Tab-separated table of C-alpha atoms in Angstrom:
chain	number	residue	atom	x	y	z
A	555	MET	CA	11.692	226.892	-12.828
A	556	SER	CA	12.955	230.446	-12.889
A	557	ASN	CA	15.985	231.559	-10.913
A	558	PHE	CA	13.663	233.670	-8.767
A	559	MET	CA	11.925	230.501	-7.623
A	560	GLN	CA	15.024	228.376	-7.079
A	561	PRO	CA	15.788	229.400	-3.476
A	562	ILE	CA	12.294	228.629	-2.209
A	563	ASN	CA	11.605	225.132	-0.963
A	564	PHE	CA	7.861	225.505	-0.864
A	565	ARG	CA	7.366	222.247	1.024
A	566	VAL	CA	9.253	223.917	3.855
A	567	LEU	CA	7.262	227.129	3.798
A	568	PHE	CA	4.506	225.903	6.091
A	569	VAL	CA	6.928	225.906	8.957
A	570	PHE	CA	4.350	227.114	11.485
A	571	THR	CA	1.662	224.564	10.792
A	572	PRO	CA	1.956	221.372	8.742
A	573	LEU	CA	-0.805	222.318	6.337
A	574	VAL	CA	0.704	221.397	3.003
A	575	PHE	CA	3.681	219.146	3.512
A	576	ALA	CA	3.672	216.195	1.108
A	577	LEU	CA	0.802	217.490	-1.002
A	578	THR	CA	1.644	215.970	-4.376
A	579	GLY	CA	-1.525	215.032	-6.183
A	580	CYS	CA	-3.884	216.447	-3.563
A	581	SER	CA	-5.395	219.429	-5.323
A	582	GLU	CA	-8.622	217.732	-6.318
A	583	THR	CA	-9.195	216.476	-2.813
A	584	LEU	CA	-8.645	219.906	-1.373
A	585	HIS	CA	-11.208	221.473	-3.656
A	586	SER	CA	-13.878	219.048	-2.478
A	587	GLN	CA	-16.673	220.665	-0.481
A	588	ARG	CA	-17.602	217.532	1.463
A	589	THR	CA	-17.328	217.759	5.221
A	590	ILE	CA	-15.282	214.798	6.410
A	591	PRO	CA	-15.183	214.183	10.161
A	592	ILE	CA	-11.664	213.639	11.440
A	593	LYS	CA	-11.591	211.068	14.217
A	594	THR	CA	-9.314	211.218	17.210
A	595	SER	CA	-8.844	208.174	19.384
A	596	SER	CA	-12.188	208.864	21.041
A	597	GLU	CA	-14.254	211.456	19.211
A	598	SER	CA	-14.502	213.931	16.343
A	599	ILE	CA	-12.490	217.113	16.681
A	600	VAL	CA	-14.699	220.120	17.355
A	601	TYR	CA	-13.748	223.036	15.124
A	602	PRO	CA	-13.017	226.214	17.131
A	603	GLU	CA	-15.572	228.960	17.456
A	604	VAL	CA	-14.381	232.444	16.572
A	605	ASP	CA	-14.064	235.287	19.050
A	606	THR	CA	-15.494	238.263	17.183
A	607	VAL	CA	-14.711	240.627	20.064
A	608	LEU	CA	-10.989	239.951	19.591
A	609	GLY	CA	-11.387	240.251	15.822
A	610	GLU	CA	-11.590	236.634	14.653
A	611	LYS	CA	-13.569	235.948	11.492
A	612	LEU	CA	-14.312	232.523	10.046
A	613	GLN	CA	-13.364	232.210	6.386
A	614	PRO	CA	-15.444	230.481	3.684
A	615	ASN	CA	-15.116	226.672	3.806
A	616	GLU	CA	-12.324	226.968	6.367
A	617	GLU	CA	-13.292	223.860	8.327
A	618	VAL	CA	-13.675	221.798	5.158
A	619	VAL	CA	-10.220	222.860	3.980
A	620	ALA	CA	-8.683	221.938	7.329
A	621	GLN	CA	-10.371	218.532	7.374
A	622	ASN	CA	-9.331	217.670	3.852
A	623	ILE	CA	-5.739	218.781	4.394
A	624	ALA	CA	-5.593	216.585	7.484
A	625	GLN	CA	-6.659	213.583	5.419
A	626	VAL	CA	-4.196	214.433	2.650
A	627	ILE	CA	-1.320	214.584	5.133
A	628	GLU	CA	-2.457	211.357	6.769
A	629	LYS	CA	-2.378	209.623	3.388
A	630	SER	CA	1.085	211.026	2.706
A	631	ILE	CA	2.483	209.886	6.064
A	632	ARG	CA	1.089	206.375	5.590
A	633	GLU	CA	2.648	206.191	2.128
A	634	GLN	CA	5.992	207.704	3.132
A	635	TYR	CA	6.673	205.695	6.293
A	636	THR	CA	6.461	202.053	7.292
A	637	ALA	CA	4.859	200.895	10.523
A	638	GLY	CA	7.065	201.675	13.493
A	639	ASN	CA	9.056	204.379	11.655
A	640	ALA	CA	6.603	207.235	11.187
A	641	LEU	CA	7.945	210.729	11.845
A	642	ARG	CA	6.318	214.127	12.139
A	643	ASP	CA	5.369	215.577	8.764
A	644	ALA	CA	6.861	218.926	9.849
A	645	HIS	CA	9.829	219.492	12.141
A	646	PRO	CA	10.780	215.782	12.084
A	647	LYS	CA	14.465	216.425	12.813
A	648	ALA	CA	15.017	217.239	16.461
A	649	HIS	CA	18.249	218.655	17.822
A	650	GLY	CA	17.190	217.328	21.192
A	651	CYS	CA	14.586	217.440	23.933
A	652	VAL	CA	15.881	219.027	27.124
A	653	ARG	CA	14.601	219.321	30.670
A	654	ALA	CA	13.973	222.859	31.857
A	655	GLU	CA	12.354	224.982	34.534
A	656	PHE	CA	9.935	227.729	33.521
A	657	HIS	CA	9.759	230.386	36.239
A	658	VAL	CA	7.188	233.179	36.043
A	659	SER	CA	8.507	236.543	37.204
A	660	LYS	CA	7.601	237.491	40.741
A	661	ASN	CA	6.763	241.048	39.664
A	662	ILE	CA	4.927	240.221	36.433
A	663	PRO	CA	2.612	243.101	35.424
A	664	ALA	CA	-0.999	242.452	36.437
A	665	GLN	CA	-2.217	242.595	32.813
A	666	PHE	CA	-0.134	239.468	32.027
A	667	ALA	CA	-0.805	237.518	35.226
A	668	LYS	CA	-3.326	235.225	33.551
A	669	GLY	CA	-3.506	231.483	32.960
A	670	VAL	CA	-0.135	229.845	33.625
A	671	PHE	CA	1.500	233.205	34.279
A	672	ILE	CA	1.030	233.134	38.041
A	673	PRO	CA	3.548	235.416	39.801
A	674	ASP	CA	6.570	233.497	41.131
A	675	GLN	CA	5.168	230.163	39.877
A	676	SER	CA	7.599	227.525	38.573
A	677	TYR	CA	6.882	224.662	36.181
A	678	GLN	CA	9.040	221.778	35.074
A	679	ALA	CA	9.150	221.659	31.278
A	680	TRP	CA	10.326	219.789	28.208
A	681	ILE	CA	11.730	221.798	25.302
A	682	ARG	CA	12.198	220.374	21.798
A	683	PHE	CA	14.471	222.171	19.314
A	684	SER	CA	14.124	221.284	15.626
A	685	ASN	CA	14.556	222.064	11.935
A	686	ALA	CA	11.339	222.880	10.086
A	687	SER	CA	12.054	220.935	6.897
A	688	ASN	CA	9.997	217.787	6.391
A	689	ASP	CA	13.219	216.051	5.316
A	690	ALA	CA	14.673	214.566	8.500
A	691	SER	CA	17.912	213.718	6.676
A	692	SER	CA	18.738	217.341	5.814
A	693	ALA	CA	22.023	218.832	7.014
A	694	ASP	CA	21.810	221.452	9.746
A	695	ILE	CA	23.821	223.928	7.679
A	696	ASP	CA	21.044	223.982	5.068
A	697	LYS	CA	18.950	227.127	5.137
A	698	ASP	CA	15.740	226.390	6.986
A	699	ALA	CA	13.448	227.739	9.665
A	700	ARG	CA	14.156	226.485	13.197
A	701	GLY	CA	11.604	225.642	15.838
A	702	ILE	CA	11.197	225.569	19.585
A	703	ALA	CA	8.328	223.745	21.300
A	704	ILE	CA	7.847	224.200	25.043
A	705	LYS	CA	5.692	221.875	27.144
A	706	LEU	CA	4.961	222.998	30.698
A	707	LEU	CA	4.134	220.246	33.193
A	708	GLY	CA	1.886	220.287	36.224
A	709	VAL	CA	-0.552	222.837	34.812
A	710	ALA	CA	-3.849	222.472	36.655
A	711	GLY	CA	-7.231	223.151	35.083
A	712	GLU	CA	-9.352	221.757	32.272
A	713	LYS	CA	-7.764	222.202	28.840
A	714	ILE	CA	-9.305	223.179	25.509
A	715	LEU	CA	-8.545	220.023	23.506
A	716	GLU	CA	-11.552	217.710	23.770
A	717	SER	CA	-9.508	214.498	23.696
A	718	GLU	CA	-7.161	215.679	26.463
A	719	LYS	CA	-9.211	217.922	28.727
A	720	GLN	CA	-7.611	216.467	31.852
A	721	ALA	CA	-4.026	216.778	30.605
A	722	THR	CA	-1.735	218.746	32.907
A	723	THR	CA	0.373	220.354	30.178
A	724	GLN	CA	0.518	223.690	28.356
A	725	ASP	CA	2.363	224.032	25.034
A	726	PHE	CA	3.979	227.048	23.361
A	727	ILE	CA	5.195	226.628	19.753
A	728	MET	CA	7.442	229.105	17.914
A	729	ILE	CA	9.948	229.451	15.084
A	730	ASN	CA	12.812	231.851	14.436
A	731	HIS	CA	10.770	234.135	12.164
A	732	PRO	CA	8.063	236.585	13.243
A	733	VAL	CA	5.526	236.291	10.402
A	734	PHE	CA	3.673	233.782	8.254
A	735	PHE	CA	3.223	234.017	4.486
A	736	ALA	CA	-0.534	233.630	3.999
A	737	ASN	CA	-3.682	234.650	5.819
A	738	ASP	CA	-6.622	232.966	4.178
A	739	ALA	CA	-7.802	229.629	2.849
A	740	LYS	CA	-8.107	230.887	-0.740
A	741	ARG	CA	-4.391	231.626	-0.889
A	742	TYR	CA	-3.646	228.239	0.642
A	743	LEU	CA	-5.747	226.532	-2.011
A	744	SER	CA	-4.273	228.538	-4.869
A	745	PHE	CA	-0.753	227.877	-3.644
A	746	MET	CA	-1.399	224.158	-3.195
A	747	HIS	CA	-2.968	223.847	-6.627
A	748	ASP	CA	0.106	225.476	-8.183
A	749	VAL	CA	2.736	223.596	-6.181
A	750	ASN	CA	1.160	220.215	-6.999
A	751	SER	CA	0.811	220.906	-10.695
A	752	HIS	CA	3.046	219.049	-13.164
A	753	ASN	CA	2.761	222.028	-15.482
A	754	MET	CA	5.942	224.120	-15.210
A	755	ILE	CA	4.115	227.261	-16.315
A	756	ARG	CA	1.610	226.735	-13.524
A	757	LYS	CA	4.467	226.465	-11.024
A	758	LEU	CA	5.681	229.882	-12.153
A	759	HIS	CA	2.381	231.175	-10.821
A	760	ILE	CA	3.358	230.298	-7.221
A	761	PRO	CA	4.732	233.752	-6.269
A	762	PHE	CA	1.597	235.320	-7.759
A	763	ALA	CA	-0.562	233.023	-5.639
A	764	LEU	CA	1.336	234.095	-2.536
A	765	GLY	CA	1.619	237.713	-3.600
A	766	PHE	CA	4.684	239.873	-3.123
A	767	LYS	CA	4.355	240.121	0.641
A	768	GLY	CA	3.674	236.420	1.043
A	769	THR	CA	6.664	235.510	-1.127
A	770	MET	CA	8.961	237.822	0.839
A	771	ASN	CA	7.711	236.376	4.119
A	772	ALA	CA	8.294	232.874	2.791
A	773	LEU	CA	11.832	233.699	1.726
A	774	GLY	CA	12.519	235.272	5.103
A	775	ALA	CA	11.402	232.177	6.988
A	776	ARG	CA	13.319	229.848	4.702
A	777	ASN	CA	16.561	231.827	4.601
A	778	SER	CA	17.904	231.022	8.060
A	779	GLN	CA	21.102	229.571	9.461
A	780	ILE	CA	21.888	229.416	13.185
A	781	ALA	CA	24.907	228.273	15.175
A	782	ASN	CA	23.134	227.035	18.312
A	783	PRO	CA	19.419	226.533	19.049
A	784	LEU	CA	19.908	228.113	22.483
A	785	TYR	CA	20.974	231.452	21.015
A	786	ALA	CA	18.327	231.996	18.339
A	787	ARG	CA	15.264	234.161	18.867
A	788	TYR	CA	11.848	232.599	18.301
A	789	TRP	CA	8.363	234.046	17.719
A	790	SER	CA	4.853	232.605	17.919
A	791	MET	CA	4.072	234.406	14.647
A	792	VAL	CA	0.329	234.011	15.237
A	793	PRO	CA	-1.648	235.527	18.128
A	794	TYR	CA	-3.162	233.999	21.221
A	795	GLN	CA	-5.764	235.005	23.739
A	796	LEU	CA	-4.527	235.953	27.185
A	797	GLY	CA	-7.035	235.949	30.007
A	798	LEU	CA	-10.763	235.319	30.192
A	799	GLY	CA	-13.883	237.464	30.202
A	800	ASN	CA	-13.986	241.140	29.440
A	801	ASP	CA	-10.291	241.737	30.164
A	802	ARG	CA	-9.035	239.123	27.709
A	803	GLN	CA	-6.598	240.416	25.102
A	804	ALA	CA	-4.687	239.304	22.020
A	805	VAL	CA	-0.950	238.731	22.425
A	806	LYS	CA	2.025	237.164	20.700
A	807	TYR	CA	4.938	235.317	22.294
A	808	SER	CA	8.688	235.273	21.836
A	809	VAL	CA	11.684	233.470	23.356
A	810	ARG	CA	15.298	234.642	23.299
A	811	ALA	CA	18.576	233.984	25.079
A	812	CYS	CA	19.033	235.831	28.371
A	813	SER	CA	22.219	237.420	27.103
A	814	VAL	CA	23.627	238.227	23.685
A	815	THR	CA	25.938	235.419	22.610
A	816	ALA	CA	28.139	235.048	19.556
A	817	ASN	CA	26.264	233.097	16.923
A	818	ASN	CA	29.030	232.374	14.432
A	819	LEU	CA	28.590	229.414	12.131
A	820	PRO	CA	31.329	226.755	12.259
A	821	LYS	CA	33.728	226.682	9.313
A	822	ASN	CA	33.331	222.966	8.671
A	823	PRO	CA	29.975	222.022	10.185
A	824	SER	CA	29.085	218.376	10.617
A	825	HIS	CA	25.766	217.068	9.323
A	826	ASP	CA	24.126	217.375	12.773
A	827	PHE	CA	26.145	220.249	14.194
A	828	LEU	CA	23.139	221.900	15.864
A	829	ARG	CA	22.564	218.812	18.002
A	830	GLU	CA	26.270	218.789	18.781
A	831	ALA	CA	26.244	222.492	19.693
A	832	LEU	CA	23.263	221.991	21.992
A	833	LYS	CA	24.887	218.924	23.544
A	834	ASN	CA	28.285	220.551	24.049
A	835	THR	CA	26.799	223.656	25.627
A	836	LEU	CA	24.675	221.743	28.130
A	837	GLN	CA	27.533	219.454	29.057
A	838	GLN	CA	29.548	222.489	30.143
A	839	THR	CA	27.050	224.947	31.585
A	840	ASP	CA	23.424	225.833	32.284
A	841	ALA	CA	21.483	227.851	29.713
A	842	CYS	CA	19.028	230.696	30.199
A	843	MET	CA	16.218	231.967	27.962
A	844	GLU	CA	13.590	234.661	28.406
A	845	PHE	CA	9.890	234.235	27.664
A	846	LEU	CA	8.249	237.405	26.350
A	847	ILE	CA	4.684	238.600	25.767
A	848	GLN	CA	3.709	241.238	23.200
A	849	PRO	CA	0.257	242.713	23.904
A	850	ARG	CA	-1.704	244.136	21.005
A	851	THR	CA	-1.832	247.916	21.327
A	852	SER	CA	-3.823	248.900	18.246
A	853	SER	CA	-6.952	247.732	16.443
A	854	LYS	CA	-4.834	247.789	13.289
A	855	MET	CA	-2.980	244.717	14.601
A	856	LEU	CA	-5.384	242.142	13.225
A	857	VAL	CA	-5.537	238.652	14.737
A	858	GLU	CA	-6.402	237.230	11.301
A	859	ASP	CA	-3.355	238.867	9.695
A	860	SER	CA	-0.413	236.592	10.398
A	861	MET	CA	1.607	238.170	7.560
A	862	THR	CA	2.239	241.477	9.317
A	863	GLU	CA	4.644	241.850	12.224
A	864	TRP	CA	3.418	243.794	15.213
A	865	ASP	CA	5.880	246.678	15.412
A	866	GLU	CA	7.855	246.366	18.658
A	867	LYS	CA	8.167	250.159	18.845
A	868	VAL	CA	4.386	250.413	19.023
A	869	ALA	CA	3.745	247.134	20.843
A	870	PRO	CA	6.830	246.241	22.886
A	871	PHE	CA	7.546	242.780	24.281
A	872	TYR	CA	7.670	242.307	28.040
A	873	GLN	CA	9.613	239.593	29.809
A	874	VAL	CA	7.242	237.519	31.927
A	875	ALA	CA	9.241	234.371	32.672
A	876	THR	CA	12.724	232.886	32.678
A	877	ILE	CA	13.564	229.452	31.293
A	878	HIS	CA	16.421	227.738	33.106
A	879	ILE	CA	17.944	224.785	31.252
A	880	PRO	CA	20.338	222.949	33.587
A	881	LYS	CA	23.470	221.094	32.574
A	882	GLN	CA	22.420	217.671	31.317
A	883	ASN	CA	23.057	214.829	28.938
A	884	PHE	CA	19.901	214.670	26.833
A	885	ASP	CA	21.323	212.672	23.923
A	886	THR	CA	20.463	209.163	25.100
A	887	PRO	CA	18.425	206.492	23.268
A	888	GLU	CA	15.755	206.576	25.978
A	889	GLN	CA	15.335	210.334	25.952
A	890	ASN	CA	15.423	210.567	22.164
A	891	LYS	CA	12.641	207.961	21.969
A	892	PHE	CA	10.662	209.872	24.584
A	893	CYS	CA	11.173	213.021	22.505
A	894	GLU	CA	9.810	211.360	19.375
A	895	ASN	CA	6.656	210.270	21.182
A	896	LEU	CA	5.856	213.755	22.466
A	897	SER	CA	3.084	215.684	20.746
A	898	PHE	CA	3.005	219.474	20.640
A	899	THR	CA	0.026	221.611	19.672
A	900	PRO	CA	-0.982	225.156	20.623
A	901	TRP	CA	-4.319	223.596	21.605
A	902	HIS	CA	-2.696	221.854	24.579
A	903	ALA	CA	-3.803	224.951	26.445
A	904	LEU	CA	-5.902	226.470	29.152
A	905	PRO	CA	-8.878	228.513	27.885
A	906	ALA	CA	-6.962	231.603	29.021
A	907	HIS	CA	-4.414	230.850	26.268
A	908	LYS	CA	-6.777	230.011	23.412
A	909	PRO	CA	-5.050	230.177	19.982
A	910	LEU	CA	-6.462	232.863	17.673
A	911	GLY	CA	-6.755	233.232	13.890
A	912	ALA	CA	-7.360	230.936	10.936
A	913	VAL	CA	-3.900	229.356	10.946
A	914	ASN	CA	-4.350	228.347	14.567
A	915	ARG	CA	-7.915	227.138	14.027
A	916	MET	CA	-6.814	224.821	11.236
A	917	ARG	CA	-3.912	223.659	13.362
A	918	LYS	CA	-6.354	222.175	15.855
A	919	VAL	CA	-7.688	219.659	13.341
A	920	ILE	CA	-4.432	218.997	11.529
A	921	TYR	CA	-2.037	218.632	14.472
A	922	GLU	CA	-4.434	216.380	16.359
A	923	ASN	CA	-4.960	214.049	13.439
A	924	ILE	CA	-1.267	213.859	12.548
A	925	SER	CA	-0.356	212.992	16.124
A	926	ARG	CA	-2.945	210.213	16.171
A	927	VAL	CA	-1.719	208.786	12.869
A	928	ARG	CA	1.947	208.862	13.879
A	929	HIS	CA	1.328	207.164	17.201
A	930	ASP	CA	-0.974	204.565	15.650
A	931	MET	CA	1.622	203.667	13.025
A	932	ASN	CA	4.340	203.388	15.667
A	933	SER	CA	2.130	201.467	18.113
A	934	ALA	CA	3.146	204.067	20.677
A	935	PRO	CA	1.014	205.310	23.569
A	936	ARG	CA	-0.429	208.739	22.875
A	937	GLN	CA	-0.533	210.592	26.149
A	938	GLU	CA	0.760	213.743	27.733
A	939	PRO	CA	3.639	213.414	30.228
């Protein structure tokens, strides 16, 4: 492989949705045009309908691709892990799950006061910090994307996900990079065909499959080191609906520390220094993070284009909530086990927060199936807290 390709761990590149982790030998399956129903614990997953008013557009064979990828990942998980030891295929290494309070601003602008964003409303929450790499044994100093998954509790109202309509949770999922590296199923398929090939010349085609912009986005997501999960900034990368009816809009989310804090890497970091940094901070003091919303301000900001950042000068972020993380000891066997059994998906959502775009649509099938497989293998109850 050329030196240009050396820095890119392409199994880590799908850090926003576990679409192609562990894909060795799957190219033929992915090119199949058969529709294969993916079963949850109770019923088939209904593929999302597109919202043409907000600019969504279904891509050719998109549902088939999502279904086949879900089966490929299921096969990989069952081959990689033994019963009782199955981990997530993406973001398997957690730095910790912490208790938090999510407080919506009392004076939130009316255009954002939709769904869970009720003025002066507070929710208890669980927050999971993680590395994106599918290798749970990787050292925290390794360059990698970092994730934050927020689960609000006590959220009333029927949810989108068919298997969990009565759940009382709302999830927000982000990483510390603002853009994705592909927009359409054809690029996914081309990339996957190349990355699974045993032909070295074919592997050299990977950056051509992604294109220049996709390759740069991939390198940007991969090339990250942080000193403390509490001090990184995170982005949703893909858009979401906010509101219902004629006043619904497309938005993106972001989370950042309430104040600028030194983010210097340790000189001699331990293997799990991010867990240690999180633990040490919360043993000494409370932590504060801001939750931001970025409304789309131009028709040029396409909901199907997850490769292009929405310019903050044109579409600024607005703080709509504060996340208070109290002092606590989260690093206990009981809480770590609880953390492992949690499932996060952007489709744990009220209709007012419907995920938008192809990446999110495929996530619905893939995340749901992976969660079912992992819990089945571990004989663990699959339910929302």
